[in-house]
XYZ file of C-alpha atoms in Angstrom:
401
model
C 0.076 -0.072 0.049
C 1.216 3.331 -0.843
C 1.017 4.808 2.662
C 1.966 8.791 1.866
C -0.398 9.003 -0.999
C -3.476 7.099 0.759
C -2.811 9.564 3.708
C -2.844 12.750 1.349
C -6.208 11.076 -0.160
C -7.415 10.825 3.200
C -6.572 14.492 4.083
C -8.418 15.565 0.664
C -11.478 13.669 1.399
C -11.651 14.622 4.716
C -11.654 18.202 3.752
C -14.206 17.833 1.323
C -16.593 15.989 3.825
C -16.104 18.415 6.849
C -16.568 21.239 4.367
C -20.093 19.852 3.631
C -21.117 19.043 7.179
C -20.601 22.386 8.256
C -21.851 24.528 4.828
C -24.862 22.458 5.607
C -25.553 23.733 8.831
C -24.769 27.274 7.750
C -27.307 26.997 5.094
C -29.865 25.934 7.774
C -28.758 28.755 9.922
C -28.754 31.223 7.377
C -32.337 30.288 6.617
C -33.118 30.913 10.437
C -31.579 34.107 10.189
C -33.614 35.590 7.139
C -36.452 34.549 9.088
C -35.416 36.461 11.984
C -34.809 39.453 9.712
C -38.050 39.236 8.405
C -39.632 39.273 11.842
C -40.978 35.522 11.389
C -38.656 34.275 14.116
C -37.643 36.027 17.536
C -33.837 35.884 18.762
C -34.700 33.670 21.524
C -36.431 31.184 19.130
C -33.430 31.352 16.605
C -31.242 30.169 19.588
C -33.445 27.086 20.503
C -34.005 26.210 16.765
C -29.928 26.469 16.431
C -29.467 24.269 19.175
C -32.263 21.571 17.960
C -30.534 21.496 14.491
C -27.106 21.024 16.273
C -28.470 18.004 17.986
C -29.392 16.184 15.102
C -25.823 15.871 13.580
C -24.822 14.435 17.241
C -27.558 12.271 17.986
C -26.510 9.499 15.909
C -22.981 9.111 17.252
C -24.562 8.349 20.571
C -27.322 6.285 19.670
C -25.488 4.071 17.326
C -22.106 4.020 19.130
C -21.772 0.132 19.627
C -22.285 -0.488 16.111
C -20.089 2.174 14.574
C -17.161 0.794 16.339
C -18.204 -2.786 15.124
C -18.140 -1.239 11.137
C -14.942 0.241 11.559
C -13.257 -2.667 12.822
C -15.197 -5.113 10.955
C -14.644 -3.596 7.244
C -11.840 -2.197 5.550
C -11.885 1.601 6.489
C -11.543 2.789 3.018
C -14.833 1.206 2.273
C -16.374 2.652 5.385
C -15.254 6.190 4.321
C -16.803 5.786 0.998
C -19.957 4.635 2.260
C -20.294 7.395 4.833
C -19.905 10.028 2.288
C -22.704 8.257 0.260
C -24.831 8.542 3.254
C -24.264 12.162 3.544
C -24.818 12.873 0.160
C -28.132 11.458 0.466
C -28.979 13.617 3.303
C -28.088 16.761 0.818
C -30.218 15.192 -1.680
C -33.117 14.983 1.147
C -32.811 18.483 1.985
C -32.910 19.888 -1.758
C -35.875 17.446 -2.327
C -37.535 18.960 0.783
C -37.332 22.213 -0.278
C -38.603 21.468 -3.985
C -41.635 19.879 -2.685
C -42.555 22.645 -0.270
C -42.132 20.217 2.601
C -39.482 21.229 5.639
C -37.090 18.239 5.321
C -34.273 20.037 6.900
C -34.127 18.242 10.201
C -34.194 14.824 8.563
C -31.529 15.988 6.091
C -29.040 17.310 8.686
C -30.007 13.857 10.717
C -29.032 11.631 7.674
C -25.947 13.847 7.360
C -25.032 13.440 10.829
C -25.533 9.422 10.714
C -22.855 9.882 7.749
C -20.649 11.904 9.986
C -20.898 9.392 12.664
C -19.984 6.425 10.485
C -17.227 8.290 9.034
C -15.258 9.384 12.417
C -13.910 6.177 13.765
C -12.268 5.014 10.352
C -11.172 8.405 9.740
C -9.236 8.336 12.888
C -8.641 4.781 12.853
C -7.011 4.398 9.572
C -4.126 7.096 10.709
C -2.215 4.017 12.553
C -2.403 1.973 9.504
C -0.618 4.695 7.546
C 1.699 6.494 10.458
C 3.831 4.992 13.046
C 3.679 5.727 16.728
C 6.181 8.470 16.727
C 4.476 10.474 13.873
C 0.770 10.250 15.135
C 0.761 13.879 17.017
C 1.940 14.988 13.596
C -0.474 13.141 11.660
C -3.294 13.930 13.884
C -2.066 17.476 13.727
C -2.204 17.509 9.890
C -5.808 15.877 9.998
C -7.277 18.506 12.679
C -5.581 21.346 10.903
C -7.157 20.698 7.382
C -10.503 19.583 9.035
C -10.357 23.211 11.137
C -9.547 24.779 7.698
C -12.731 22.848 6.146
C -14.976 23.557 8.987
C -14.038 27.460 8.605
C -14.448 27.338 4.520
C -17.619 25.317 5.092
C -19.060 27.892 7.553
C -18.050 30.674 5.589
C -18.790 28.924 2.138
C -22.322 27.770 3.327
C -23.093 31.384 4.667
C -22.273 32.815 1.094
C -24.265 30.427 -0.264
C -27.296 30.987 1.422
C -26.834 34.758 1.125
C -26.616 34.606 -2.528
C -28.454 31.402 -3.839
C -31.716 29.928 -3.591
C -31.826 26.988 -0.612
C -32.264 24.303 -3.068
C -29.365 25.212 -5.164
C -27.226 25.252 -1.930
C -28.073 21.687 -1.011
C -27.400 20.570 -4.662
C -24.025 22.167 -4.699
C -23.352 20.300 -0.961
C -24.541 16.863 -2.829
C -21.618 17.226 -5.337
C -19.245 17.954 -2.698
C -20.089 14.777 -0.946
C -19.932 12.853 -4.191
C -16.532 14.306 -4.671
C -15.398 13.132 -1.199
C -16.878 9.773 -2.008
C -14.732 9.622 -5.195
C -11.710 10.519 -3.530
C -12.155 7.827 -0.785
C -12.479 5.414 -3.643
C -9.164 6.072 -4.841
C -7.334 5.491 -1.668
C -5.100 1.863 -1.729
C -6.640 -0.879 0.098
C -5.137 -1.719 3.496
C -6.409 -5.161 3.960
C -6.753 -4.217 7.590
C -10.151 -5.766 9.103
C -11.658 -8.082 11.587
C -13.931 -10.457 9.707
C -14.755 -12.477 12.627
C -16.372 -9.823 14.352
C -20.081 -10.158 14.975
C -22.512 -7.756 15.169
C -24.652 -9.344 17.750
C -21.631 -8.971 20.099
C -21.037 -5.156 19.324
C -22.997 -4.166 22.694
C -21.051 -6.521 24.831
C -17.666 -5.704 23.044
C -18.436 -1.979 23.286
C -19.172 -2.223 27.019
C -15.759 -4.195 27.601
C -13.850 -1.598 25.764
C -15.548 0.975 28.060
C -14.350 -0.789 30.924
C -11.038 -0.811 29.597
C -10.940 2.630 29.201
C -12.166 3.449 32.598
C -9.423 1.159 33.986
C -6.718 3.152 32.157
C -6.107 6.641 33.645
C -4.282 8.112 30.784
C -6.885 6.732 28.074
C -9.571 7.989 30.573
C -8.084 11.578 30.609
C -7.580 11.589 27.041
C -11.200 10.190 26.073
C -12.837 12.437 28.602
C -10.681 15.366 27.873
C -11.802 15.475 24.274
C -15.322 14.959 25.264
C -14.918 18.105 27.703
C -13.324 20.071 24.566
C -15.723 19.466 22.005
C -18.736 19.670 24.315
C -17.041 23.299 24.978
C -16.779 23.920 21.518
C -20.421 23.037 20.669
C -21.660 25.417 23.126
C -19.238 28.294 22.096
C -20.293 27.804 18.600
C -23.815 28.216 19.242
C -23.351 31.204 21.807
C -21.068 32.964 19.144
C -24.245 33.378 16.745
C -26.370 35.374 19.572
C -23.531 37.151 20.978
C -22.435 38.382 17.541
C -26.203 39.801 17.132
C -26.905 40.873 20.618
C -23.253 42.251 21.621
C -21.528 42.826 18.425
C -24.872 43.877 16.512
C -23.801 41.711 13.462
C -26.882 40.973 11.133
C -25.848 38.535 8.212
C -25.021 34.827 8.322
C -21.600 35.878 6.696
C -20.797 38.469 9.231
C -21.642 36.004 12.151
C -19.554 33.325 10.621
C -16.681 35.510 10.511
C -16.209 35.072 14.217
C -15.845 31.480 13.677
C -13.059 32.430 11.160
C -10.991 33.686 13.951
C -11.636 30.886 16.423
C -10.689 28.392 13.673
C -7.378 30.359 12.886
C -6.429 29.797 16.306
C -6.989 25.975 16.154
C -5.356 25.773 13.336
C -2.025 27.776 14.878
C -2.569 25.378 18.183
C -2.589 22.251 15.722
C 0.689 23.373 14.137
C 2.383 24.035 17.595
C 1.354 20.684 18.881
C 2.482 18.967 15.754
C 5.880 20.793 16.103
C 6.475 20.704 19.887
C 4.501 18.000 21.442
C 5.161 14.354 21.346
C 3.000 11.405 21.663
C 2.226 10.900 25.166
C 3.090 14.400 26.155
C -0.442 15.192 27.980
C 0.692 15.853 31.637
C 0.193 19.579 31.174
C -2.989 19.358 29.107
C -5.174 20.958 31.985
C -3.077 24.336 31.745
C -4.388 24.680 28.325
C -8.103 23.921 29.300
C -7.939 26.115 32.173
C -6.448 28.845 29.841
C -8.802 28.383 27.351
C -11.732 28.936 30.045
C -10.039 32.101 31.515
C -9.924 33.781 28.115
C -13.537 32.949 27.234
C -14.682 34.703 30.509
C -12.259 37.718 29.709
C -13.797 38.068 26.204
C -17.222 37.881 27.575
C -16.686 40.584 30.382
C -14.613 43.289 28.393
C -15.656 44.253 24.995
C -13.597 47.499 23.662
C -13.390 46.831 19.834
C -13.815 44.018 17.430
C -10.074 43.551 16.987
C -9.594 42.742 20.733
C -12.320 40.399 20.194
C -10.739 38.961 17.221
C -7.547 38.481 18.959
C -9.075 36.697 21.968
C -10.898 34.259 19.519
C -7.540 33.353 18.045
C -6.024 32.728 21.455
C -8.983 30.672 22.647
C -8.632 28.568 19.431
C -4.839 28.112 20.010
C -5.253 27.227 23.363
C -8.050 24.430 22.406
C -5.938 23.115 19.649
C -2.762 22.425 21.953
C -5.144 20.863 24.368
C -6.965 18.380 22.284
C -4.392 17.257 19.553
C -2.214 15.414 21.829
C -5.132 13.836 23.757
C -6.283 12.436 20.297
C -2.618 11.086 19.826
C -2.941 9.409 23.025
C -6.078 7.686 22.426
C -4.694 6.229 19.110
C -1.426 5.384 20.696
C -3.046 3.484 23.536
C -5.602 1.610 21.740
C -4.214 -0.850 19.647
C -4.935 -1.322 15.906
C -7.421 -4.290 16.660
C -9.434 -2.329 18.812
C -9.302 0.964 17.710
C -12.664 1.464 16.086
C -14.284 0.329 19.186
C -12.191 2.907 21.286
C -12.711 5.541 18.761
C -16.354 5.164 18.565
C -16.491 5.085 22.436
C -14.532 8.394 22.357
C -16.956 9.885 19.715
C -19.930 8.553 22.070
C -18.901 10.691 24.796
C -17.795 13.520 22.691
C -21.184 13.861 20.912
C -22.894 13.118 24.238
C -20.968 16.084 25.523
C -22.032 18.366 22.615
C -25.722 17.175 22.919
C -25.202 17.867 26.702
C -23.932 21.436 25.879
C -26.283 22.179 23.129
C -29.146 21.310 25.360
C -27.901 23.592 28.197
C -27.613 26.121 25.414
C -31.111 25.527 24.636
C -32.210 25.876 28.213
C -30.374 28.986 28.903
C -32.103 30.437 25.743
C -35.523 29.304 26.997
C -34.646 31.379 30.332
C -33.534 34.326 28.476
C -29.831 34.230 29.838
C -27.864 36.694 28.128
C -25.173 35.601 25.734
C -22.396 37.176 28.112
C -23.715 35.436 31.008
C -23.720 31.970 28.994
C -20.079 32.835 28.038
C -18.844 33.201 31.675
C -20.768 30.191 32.718
C -19.180 27.889 30.137
C -15.707 29.411 30.723
C -16.102 28.965 34.283
C -17.128 25.295 34.080
C -13.966 24.938 31.939
C -11.651 26.273 34.443
C -12.973 24.317 36.959
C -13.102 20.943 35.097
C -9.383 21.469 34.309
C -8.161 22.255 38.019
C -10.608 19.772 39.757
C -10.953 16.987 37.411
C -7.876 16.904 34.675
C -5.242 18.037 36.765
C -5.631 15.341 39.697
C -6.007 12.520 37.229
C -2.856 13.616 35.577
C -1.089 13.814 38.692
C -2.101 10.027 39.218
C -1.000 8.954 36.003
């Protein structure tokens, strides 16, 4: 197998796929913002709707976690990646068909795309140890995360531009083509031959539970898995709150203007990923809690002190950079400690916890929106939570390890 070529194709397919996932959400949010501008939807209702759509994407990761690990370990990961992008393309087609038929199928469309993403994720991360040795894992993860963040960024902005300038059905048609291209790139990857044909689907739940117990018994793996869950829960919450904060505090109006806030956050994560890949080695997670704590501190400062848009931009970049330094070494640790034959299950469990945290985060955001909490107070709460979690939970666990 031509490992370098296959890794590069993995990066290319992942970039297209992540672009599509985030562009779809931006298109949906853009349509909601048009309803707000037209007086058909209140700002509080916009926050509630945004959280509900986000949950549609996260839900399959949690509901189907045992089966997702089985799929990733049972079949060749190249084939799983291809099938997952095919499912995402079907989701985009449902969105387009719903608009053309005059039926609102956006929630179903995003749920199907979320299912495709849930199938995709364990194999995306699980194939990396097949292509790179242990010493290269942090750098390889940094490359995947960096290009993913670039794609998230371009997807958010690209989707916002699409919905601001094209009819919604054309937006979904464009994204159908993006997922189709991603599937074609996956198909061009070399076969690895790595799969476990002896795995039975009927045992997936018991195997899932056994792998979860192994994670709980391994302090470093536990920290890595739950640490990434805390990060992504924080990220989902922050992304949703940036939308209402951008409207209420910064007085931004269009989907494109609000998406630019995520641009600065994403640039920071790219910088953090580059720094992690260059300076942090596999297993170097003892200082991870410091990056988590500082991320929370800067979030609170940003919420309390608004002087100028340029300062907010710098703060968002810093938050993203600290987040990248926090999560990249933890992902590499999960892969290094899982073993090739079991990595699909472990990453499926990790995805379950991460998306469970994101579901919890979006659920809390939904509750705060219902209770009419200000976006500033919401940032202070989530920033304070991250600070306390880093000091009171992550730090003691890492000391024990």
